[in-house]
Amino acid sequence: MTSIKRIGVLTSGGDAPGMNAAIRAVVRTAIYHHIEVTGIYRGYEGLIENDLFVMDSRSVSSILTQGGTILKSARCPEFRTKEGRATAYKNLKDANIDALVTIGGDGTFTGAEVFSDEYDIPVMCIPGTIDNDLFGTDYTIGYDTANNTVIEAIDKIRDTAASHSRLFFVEVMGRDSGCIALNAGVAAGAEAILMPEKDTAIDELIQMLEEGMDKNKSSMIVIVAEGEKNGGAYHVAKRVKEKFDFFDTKVSILGHLQRGGSPSSFDRILATRMGYHAVKELLKGNSKSTIGFKGNQIVTTPLHVALHSDVFKLDEELLEISKVMSI
Ligand code: ADP
């Protein structure tokens, strides 16, 4: 057991649905174990600017169902500097914070690693990002909700696409990861899926669409992850249209609606389990680790392993399945 008396909690980087559920779990688990909690607004920026407040179990009432993060999030270039981190540490000490739980993506984790290496402050990191692209966990908080949001949107687009025999290009989030594109594509029955991890030549795509047309498909939907190498949905649509000028081609960029909304049941439970374990691990004396979920178990991975391992391997079999399903 450790002598931790007060834990600081922050959310940083891109927001994700379920971050609030994780904050709630951290606060209530800590208070249950007679540990005090300080909320830090706007991630590392709030730490540097001393934007802190003492939390109690009522501070997190009614947030389980809310998307976004009540602690707000920010990107903070100053935390990348020694001076910025020195100010952050002084503010932590002044507020009697002995340990930190950070909720965010790999940037947030890198910041936590650098900070705890420099100042020997115990940190525990919870993966919160819709991209599902972090090492040490099968799922990140927010991914399931975002995936469901994308599927719901594609289902609606399919209704109009089928009514007008249209070819739709739907752009989804994923700068480096095609996880949402692939899984939402399978779940919504897309005709083709373009992802950052896989180069798909426009000619190859055109051939797939021609085969679909030969089979009298009344509508076709192509999912394009934003980081795919042909330059995004507008660009791909333009090039395909040069070939299919007789087909009514439309583009839909789903954008930030993918980040919002009430977290799914899966994300609420995942976030609650992760928040609970983050505090328990700190109390056991564990530090500099990420919390993960693998094989229905909560696991921890040292930060230096999580941040320096290959992250997302494309699920080749699922991609193959998507092709079989689109005949
Ligand atoms: P995410 O956590 O979603 O990946 P970012 O990459 O924007 O988001 O990282 C969030 C914040 O983490 C950054 O704004 C910065 O304050 C901090 N951070 C990222 N990388 C470092 C680093 N190498 N050193 C210190 N802080 C970092």
Short mmCIF file of C-alpha atoms and ligand atoms in Angstrom, two decimals:
data_model
loop_
_atom_site.label_atom_id
_atom_site.label_comp_id
_atom_site.label_asym_id
_atom_site.label_seq_id
_atom_site.Cartn_x
_atom_site.Cartn_y
_atom_site.Cartn_z
CA MET A 1 0.00 0.00 0.00
CA THR A 2 1.10 3.58 -0.60
CA SER A 3 0.76 6.81 1.27
CA ILE A 4 -1.31 8.51 -1.44
CA LYS A 5 -3.75 10.96 0.11
CA ARG A 6 -4.95 12.97 -2.90
CA ILE A 7 -5.27 12.02 -6.54
CA GLY A 8 -5.51 14.53 -9.40
CA VAL A 9 -7.57 13.57 -12.46
CA LEU A 10 -7.52 15.15 -15.92
CA THR A 11 -8.70 14.54 -19.47
CA SER A 12 -6.46 15.58 -22.34
CA GLY A 13 -6.15 15.44 -26.12
CA GLY A 14 -9.18 14.55 -28.23
CA ASP A 15 -12.38 14.00 -26.24
CA ALA A 16 -14.26 10.72 -26.41
CA PRO A 17 -17.67 9.54 -25.16
CA GLY A 18 -17.23 7.69 -21.87
CA MET A 19 -14.53 9.99 -20.49
CA ASN A 20 -17.09 11.25 -17.97
CA ALA A 21 -17.87 7.71 -16.86
CA ALA A 22 -14.14 7.20 -16.27
CA ILE A 23 -13.86 10.45 -14.26
CA ARG A 24 -16.84 9.38 -12.15
CA ALA A 25 -15.27 5.99 -11.48
CA VAL A 26 -11.93 7.53 -10.48
CA VAL A 27 -13.58 10.02 -8.13
CA ARG A 28 -15.90 7.54 -6.45
CA THR A 29 -13.33 4.75 -6.12
CA ALA A 30 -10.88 7.17 -4.54
CA ILE A 31 -13.43 8.59 -2.12
CA TYR A 32 -14.61 5.07 -1.24
CA HIS A 33 -11.01 4.38 -0.19
CA HIS A 34 -10.76 7.66 1.77
CA ILE A 35 -8.52 9.31 -0.81
CA GLU A 36 -9.26 12.91 -1.75
CA VAL A 37 -9.60 13.99 -5.37
CA THR A 38 -8.77 17.17 -7.25
CA GLY A 39 -10.17 17.75 -10.71
CA ILE A 40 -7.85 19.45 -13.20
CA TYR A 41 -9.56 21.42 -15.96
CA ARG A 42 -8.33 21.40 -19.59
CA GLY A 43 -5.70 18.69 -19.22
CA TYR A 44 -2.07 19.74 -18.82
CA GLU A 45 -3.02 23.34 -19.67
CA GLY A 46 -5.17 23.55 -16.53
CA LEU A 47 -2.36 22.03 -14.50
CA ILE A 48 0.06 24.72 -15.67
CA GLU A 49 -2.53 27.48 -15.17
CA ASN A 50 -3.57 26.08 -11.76
CA ASP A 51 -7.17 25.53 -12.83
CA LEU A 52 -7.96 22.96 -10.14
CA PHE A 53 -10.96 22.17 -7.94
CA VAL A 54 -11.67 19.77 -5.13
CA MET A 55 -14.14 17.06 -6.12
CA ASP A 56 -16.53 14.97 -4.06
CA SER A 57 -18.88 12.17 -4.98
CA ARG A 58 -21.61 14.65 -5.91
CA SER A 59 -19.27 16.47 -8.34
CA VAL A 60 -19.77 13.52 -10.67
CA SER A 61 -23.53 13.05 -10.27
CA SER A 62 -25.45 12.56 -13.53
CA ILE A 63 -22.38 12.56 -15.77
CA LEU A 64 -22.33 8.84 -16.53
CA THR A 65 -24.65 9.33 -19.49
CA GLN A 66 -23.03 12.47 -20.91
CA GLY A 67 -20.63 12.57 -23.86
CA GLY A 68 -17.58 14.87 -23.82
CA THR A 69 -15.76 15.59 -20.57
CA ILE A 70 -16.86 17.78 -17.65
CA LEU A 71 -13.16 18.45 -16.95
CA LYS A 72 -12.77 19.84 -20.51
CA SER A 73 -9.84 18.93 -22.66
CA ALA A 74 -7.08 20.85 -24.40
CA ARG A 75 -3.86 20.46 -26.30
CA CYS A 76 -1.01 22.10 -24.41
CA PRO A 77 2.27 22.82 -26.22
CA GLU A 78 3.73 24.36 -23.04
CA PHE A 79 3.69 20.98 -21.29
CA ARG A 80 6.22 19.78 -23.85
CA THR A 81 8.73 22.22 -22.29
CA LYS A 82 10.70 21.71 -19.04
CA GLU A 83 9.54 25.10 -17.77
CA GLY A 84 5.88 24.21 -18.38
CA ARG A 85 6.23 20.92 -16.54
CA ALA A 86 8.07 22.63 -13.65
CA THR A 87 5.10 24.97 -13.17
CA ALA A 88 2.73 22.01 -13.40
CA TYR A 89 4.67 20.17 -10.69
CA LYS A 90 4.71 23.19 -8.39
CA ASN A 91 0.92 23.50 -8.73
CA LEU A 92 0.48 19.79 -7.99
CA LYS A 93 2.60 20.03 -4.85
CA ASP A 94 0.83 23.20 -3.69
CA ALA A 95 -2.48 21.37 -4.06
CA ASN A 96 -1.10 18.33 -2.14
CA ILE A 97 -1.71 16.03 -5.09
CA ASP A 98 0.37 12.86 -4.68
CA ALA A 99 -0.66 10.94 -7.80
CA LEU A 100 -2.22 11.57 -11.20
CA VAL A 101 -4.78 9.77 -13.37
CA THR A 102 -4.69 10.96 -16.96
CA ILE A 103 -7.40 10.04 -19.47
CA GLY A 104 -6.59 10.48 -23.17
CA GLY A 105 -4.61 9.16 -26.11
CA ASP A 106 -0.95 8.44 -26.79
CA GLY A 107 0.04 12.13 -26.62
CA THR A 108 -1.48 12.35 -23.16
CA PHE A 109 0.33 9.16 -22.15
CA THR A 110 3.64 10.49 -23.47
CA GLY A 111 3.17 13.66 -21.43
CA ALA A 112 2.45 11.54 -18.34
CA GLU A 113 5.56 9.43 -18.90
CA VAL A 114 7.85 12.44 -19.36
CA PHE A 115 6.36 14.14 -16.30
CA SER A 116 6.62 11.14 -14.00
CA ASP A 117 10.19 10.42 -15.17
CA GLU A 118 11.14 13.97 -14.30
CA TYR A 119 9.29 14.35 -11.00
CA ASP A 120 8.73 10.82 -9.78
CA ILE A 121 5.00 11.34 -9.39
CA PRO A 122 2.87 8.17 -9.63
CA VAL A 123 0.71 8.21 -12.79
CA MET A 124 -1.89 5.86 -14.18
CA CYS A 125 -3.19 6.34 -17.72
CA ILE A 126 -6.67 5.44 -18.99
CA PRO A 127 -7.11 5.07 -22.76
CA GLY A 128 -9.82 7.46 -24.00
CA THR A 129 -9.98 7.93 -27.76
CA ILE A 130 -12.49 7.00 -30.44
CA ASP A 131 -9.68 5.70 -32.69
CA ASN A 132 -9.04 2.46 -30.74
CA ASP A 133 -5.38 2.75 -31.64
CA LEU A 134 -3.54 2.29 -28.34
CA PHE A 135 -1.31 -0.59 -27.36
CA GLY A 136 -2.24 -2.73 -24.35
CA THR A 137 -6.01 -2.75 -24.75
CA ASP A 138 -8.47 -4.38 -27.11
CA TYR A 139 -10.77 -1.36 -26.78
CA THR A 140 -10.32 2.30 -25.90
CA ILE A 141 -13.07 4.30 -24.23
CA GLY A 142 -15.25 5.98 -26.87
CA TYR A 143 -14.57 3.67 -29.76
CA ASP A 144 -17.72 1.57 -29.36
CA THR A 145 -19.95 4.64 -29.16
CA ALA A 146 -18.29 6.26 -32.20
CA ASN A 147 -18.63 3.04 -34.15
CA ASN A 148 -22.35 2.88 -33.34
CA THR A 149 -22.79 6.52 -34.33
CA VAL A 150 -21.11 5.88 -37.67
CA ILE A 151 -23.23 2.78 -38.33
CA GLU A 152 -26.43 4.69 -37.56
CA ALA A 153 -25.38 7.45 -39.97
CA ILE A 154 -24.48 5.00 -42.75
CA ASP A 155 -27.81 3.19 -42.30
CA LYS A 156 -29.58 6.50 -42.92
CA ILE A 157 -27.40 7.29 -45.91
CA ARG A 158 -28.20 3.82 -47.28
CA ASP A 159 -31.93 4.67 -47.27
CA THR A 160 -31.44 7.65 -49.54
CA ALA A 161 -28.73 5.93 -51.59
CA ALA A 162 -31.07 3.00 -52.34
CA SER A 163 -34.01 5.26 -53.20
CA HIS A 164 -32.02 7.13 -55.85
CA SER A 165 -29.54 4.48 -57.02
CA ARG A 166 -26.67 6.53 -55.73
CA LEU A 167 -23.03 5.89 -55.09
CA PHE A 168 -22.05 7.37 -51.73
CA PHE A 169 -18.59 8.07 -50.36
CA VAL A 170 -18.77 8.39 -46.58
CA GLU A 171 -15.72 9.78 -44.81
CA VAL A 172 -15.19 8.65 -41.23
CA MET A 173 -12.60 9.57 -38.61
CA GLY A 174 -9.26 7.73 -38.49
CA ARG A 175 -6.13 9.64 -39.44
CA ASP A 176 -3.83 6.72 -38.73
CA SER A 177 -6.25 3.94 -37.91
CA GLY A 178 -8.88 2.28 -40.10
CA CYS A 179 -10.54 0.62 -37.12
CA ILE A 180 -13.79 2.59 -37.30
CA ALA A 181 -13.86 2.43 -41.11
CA LEU A 182 -13.42 -1.34 -41.21
CA ASN A 183 -15.76 -2.26 -38.38
CA ALA A 184 -18.48 0.22 -39.29
CA GLY A 185 -18.08 -0.85 -42.92
CA VAL A 186 -18.72 -4.48 -42.04
CA ALA A 187 -21.59 -3.63 -39.70
CA ALA A 188 -23.29 -1.37 -42.25
CA GLY A 189 -22.58 -3.54 -45.30
CA ALA A 190 -20.32 -1.17 -47.23
CA GLU A 191 -19.32 -2.12 -50.76
CA ALA A 192 -15.72 -1.00 -50.25
CA ILE A 193 -13.58 0.33 -47.38
CA LEU A 194 -10.50 2.54 -47.79
CA MET A 195 -8.11 2.76 -44.84
CA PRO A 196 -4.76 4.35 -43.95
CA GLU A 197 -3.13 0.95 -43.39
CA LYS A 198 -3.96 -0.37 -46.83
CA ASP A 199 -3.25 1.25 -50.17
CA THR A 200 -6.21 0.84 -52.47
CA ALA A 201 -5.59 2.10 -55.99
CA ILE A 202 -8.47 4.00 -57.58
CA ASP A 203 -8.47 1.51 -60.48
CA GLU A 204 -8.91 -1.34 -58.04
CA LEU A 205 -11.82 0.50 -56.39
CA ILE A 206 -13.43 1.21 -59.76
CA GLN A 207 -13.18 -2.45 -60.63
CA MET A 208 -14.94 -3.42 -57.37
CA LEU A 209 -17.71 -0.91 -58.08
CA GLU A 210 -18.10 -2.11 -61.66
CA GLU A 211 -18.56 -5.64 -60.40
CA GLY A 212 -21.25 -4.34 -58.03
CA MET A 213 -23.01 -2.60 -60.89
CA ASP A 214 -22.90 -5.72 -63.03
CA LYS A 215 -24.76 -7.43 -60.21
CA ASN A 216 -27.50 -4.80 -60.34
CA LYS A 217 -26.81 -3.24 -56.96
CA SER A 218 -29.29 -0.42 -56.42
CA SER A 219 -26.92 1.57 -54.24
CA MET A 220 -23.30 1.45 -53.24
CA ILE A 221 -21.49 2.84 -50.23
CA VAL A 222 -17.75 3.30 -49.98
CA ILE A 223 -16.31 4.06 -46.52
CA VAL A 224 -13.25 6.28 -46.63
CA ALA A 225 -11.16 6.75 -43.46
CA GLU A 226 -9.90 10.36 -43.36
CA GLY A 227 -6.22 9.26 -43.35
CA GLU A 228 -6.52 7.00 -46.39
CA LYS A 229 -3.80 7.60 -48.95
CA ASN A 230 -5.84 8.78 -51.97
CA GLY A 231 -6.64 12.09 -50.26
CA GLY A 232 -10.05 11.63 -48.62
CA ALA A 233 -13.64 11.12 -49.75
CA TYR A 234 -14.00 14.19 -52.03
CA HIS A 235 -10.86 13.32 -53.91
CA VAL A 236 -11.74 9.65 -54.29
CA ALA A 237 -15.30 10.52 -55.39
CA LYS A 238 -14.00 12.96 -58.01
CA ARG A 239 -11.69 10.37 -59.52
CA VAL A 240 -14.33 7.66 -59.53
CA LYS A 241 -16.90 10.02 -61.06
CA GLU A 242 -14.63 10.60 -64.04
CA LYS A 243 -15.27 6.97 -64.85
CA PHE A 244 -18.88 6.68 -63.62
CA ASP A 245 -20.32 9.96 -64.86
CA PHE A 246 -23.69 8.28 -65.39
CA PHE A 247 -23.93 7.37 -61.68
CA ASP A 248 -25.30 9.88 -59.18
CA THR A 249 -22.27 10.26 -56.87
CA LYS A 250 -22.48 11.91 -53.45
CA VAL A 251 -20.04 12.58 -50.63
CA SER A 252 -20.85 12.72 -46.93
CA ILE A 253 -18.22 13.73 -44.36
CA LEU A 254 -19.42 12.62 -40.94
CA GLY A 255 -16.91 14.81 -39.05
CA HIS A 256 -17.22 15.70 -35.40
CA LEU A 257 -20.62 14.17 -34.83
CA GLN A 258 -18.61 10.94 -34.43
CA ARG A 259 -17.07 12.25 -31.21
CA GLY A 260 -20.29 13.24 -29.46
CA GLY A 261 -23.29 11.55 -27.93
CA SER A 262 -24.17 9.55 -24.88
CA PRO A 263 -21.73 6.66 -24.37
CA SER A 264 -22.91 3.15 -25.24
CA SER A 265 -23.46 0.57 -22.54
CA PHE A 266 -20.12 -1.01 -23.49
CA ASP A 267 -18.21 2.27 -23.10
CA ARG A 268 -19.90 3.10 -19.79
CA ILE A 269 -18.94 -0.25 -18.31
CA LEU A 270 -15.44 -0.20 -19.82
CA ALA A 271 -14.79 3.32 -18.51
CA THR A 272 -16.15 2.44 -15.07
CA ARG A 273 -13.97 -0.65 -14.81
CA MET A 274 -10.90 1.23 -16.03
CA GLY A 275 -11.45 4.20 -13.67
CA TYR A 276 -11.92 1.83 -10.73
CA HIS A 277 -8.76 -0.12 -11.54
CA ALA A 278 -6.68 3.00 -12.18
CA VAL A 279 -7.20 4.04 -8.56
CA LYS A 280 -6.75 0.50 -7.19
CA GLU A 281 -3.45 0.17 -9.07
CA LEU A 282 -2.17 3.47 -7.67
CA LEU A 283 -3.12 2.34 -4.17
CA LYS A 284 -1.21 -0.91 -4.71
CA GLY A 285 1.87 1.18 -5.51
CA ASN A 286 1.79 0.64 -9.26
CA SER A 287 2.74 3.61 -11.45
CA LYS A 288 3.73 4.66 -15.00
CA SER A 289 1.28 2.22 -16.55
CA THR A 290 -1.75 2.18 -18.79
CA ILE A 291 -4.98 0.44 -17.95
CA GLY A 292 -6.24 -1.93 -20.64
CA PHE A 293 -8.98 -4.42 -21.37
CA LYS A 294 -7.94 -7.76 -22.87
CA GLY A 295 -9.89 -10.98 -23.01
CA ASN A 296 -12.55 -9.54 -20.68
CA GLN A 297 -9.92 -8.75 -18.04
CA ILE A 298 -8.53 -5.43 -16.90
CA VAL A 299 -4.76 -5.47 -17.37
CA THR A 300 -1.92 -2.98 -16.98
CA THR A 301 0.99 -2.30 -19.31
CA PRO A 302 4.09 -0.26 -18.39
CA LEU A 303 4.03 3.08 -20.21
CA HIS A 304 7.45 2.49 -21.73
CA VAL A 305 6.10 -0.70 -23.33
CA ALA A 306 2.72 0.74 -24.37
CA LEU A 307 4.28 3.81 -25.97
CA HIS A 308 7.00 2.00 -27.85
CA SER A 309 5.17 -1.01 -29.28
CA ASP A 310 3.46 -1.49 -32.60
CA VAL A 311 -0.11 -0.50 -32.07
CA PHE A 312 -2.76 -1.43 -34.52
CA LYS A 313 -2.50 -4.28 -36.88
CA LEU A 314 -5.15 -4.27 -39.53
CA ASP A 315 -7.57 -7.16 -39.10
CA GLU A 316 -6.92 -8.73 -42.50
CA GLU A 317 -9.53 -11.40 -41.95
CA LEU A 318 -12.25 -8.86 -41.23
CA LEU A 319 -11.26 -7.00 -44.39
CA GLU A 320 -11.54 -10.24 -46.34
CA ILE A 321 -14.96 -10.88 -44.77
CA SER A 322 -16.12 -7.41 -45.81
CA LYS A 323 -15.16 -8.22 -49.42
CA VAL A 324 -16.98 -11.56 -49.35
CA MET A 325 -20.07 -9.87 -47.91
CA SER A 326 -20.16 -7.21 -50.61
CA ILE A 327 -20.61 -9.54 -53.61
P1 ADP B 1 -3.98 12.57 -27.51
O1 ADP B 1 -3.73 12.35 -26.04
O2 ADP B 1 -5.43 12.46 -27.87
O3 ADP B 1 -3.06 11.73 -28.36
P2 ADP B 1 -2.29 14.93 -28.13
O4 ADP B 1 -1.36 14.18 -29.01
O5 ADP B 1 -2.75 16.26 -28.55
O6 ADP B 1 -3.65 14.10 -27.83
O7 ADP B 1 -1.58 15.04 -26.69
C1 ADP B 1 -2.24 15.68 -25.61
C2 ADP B 1 -1.26 16.53 -24.84
O8 ADP B 1 -0.24 15.70 -24.25
C3 ADP B 1 -0.45 17.53 -25.68
O9 ADP B 1 -1.20 18.71 -25.96
C4 ADP B 1 0.70 17.83 -24.73
O10 ADP B 1 0.34 18.75 -23.74
C5 ADP B 1 0.95 16.47 -24.09
N1 ADP B 1 2.09 15.82 -24.75
C6 ADP B 1 2.09 15.11 -25.90
N2 ADP B 1 3.33 14.70 -26.23
C7 ADP B 1 4.16 15.16 -25.26
C8 ADP B 1 5.57 15.08 -25.01
N3 ADP B 1 6.40 14.46 -25.84
N4 ADP B 1 6.05 15.68 -23.88
C9 ADP B 1 5.23 16.32 -23.04
N5 ADP B 1 3.90 16.43 -23.22
C10 ADP B 1 3.36 15.86 -24.30
#
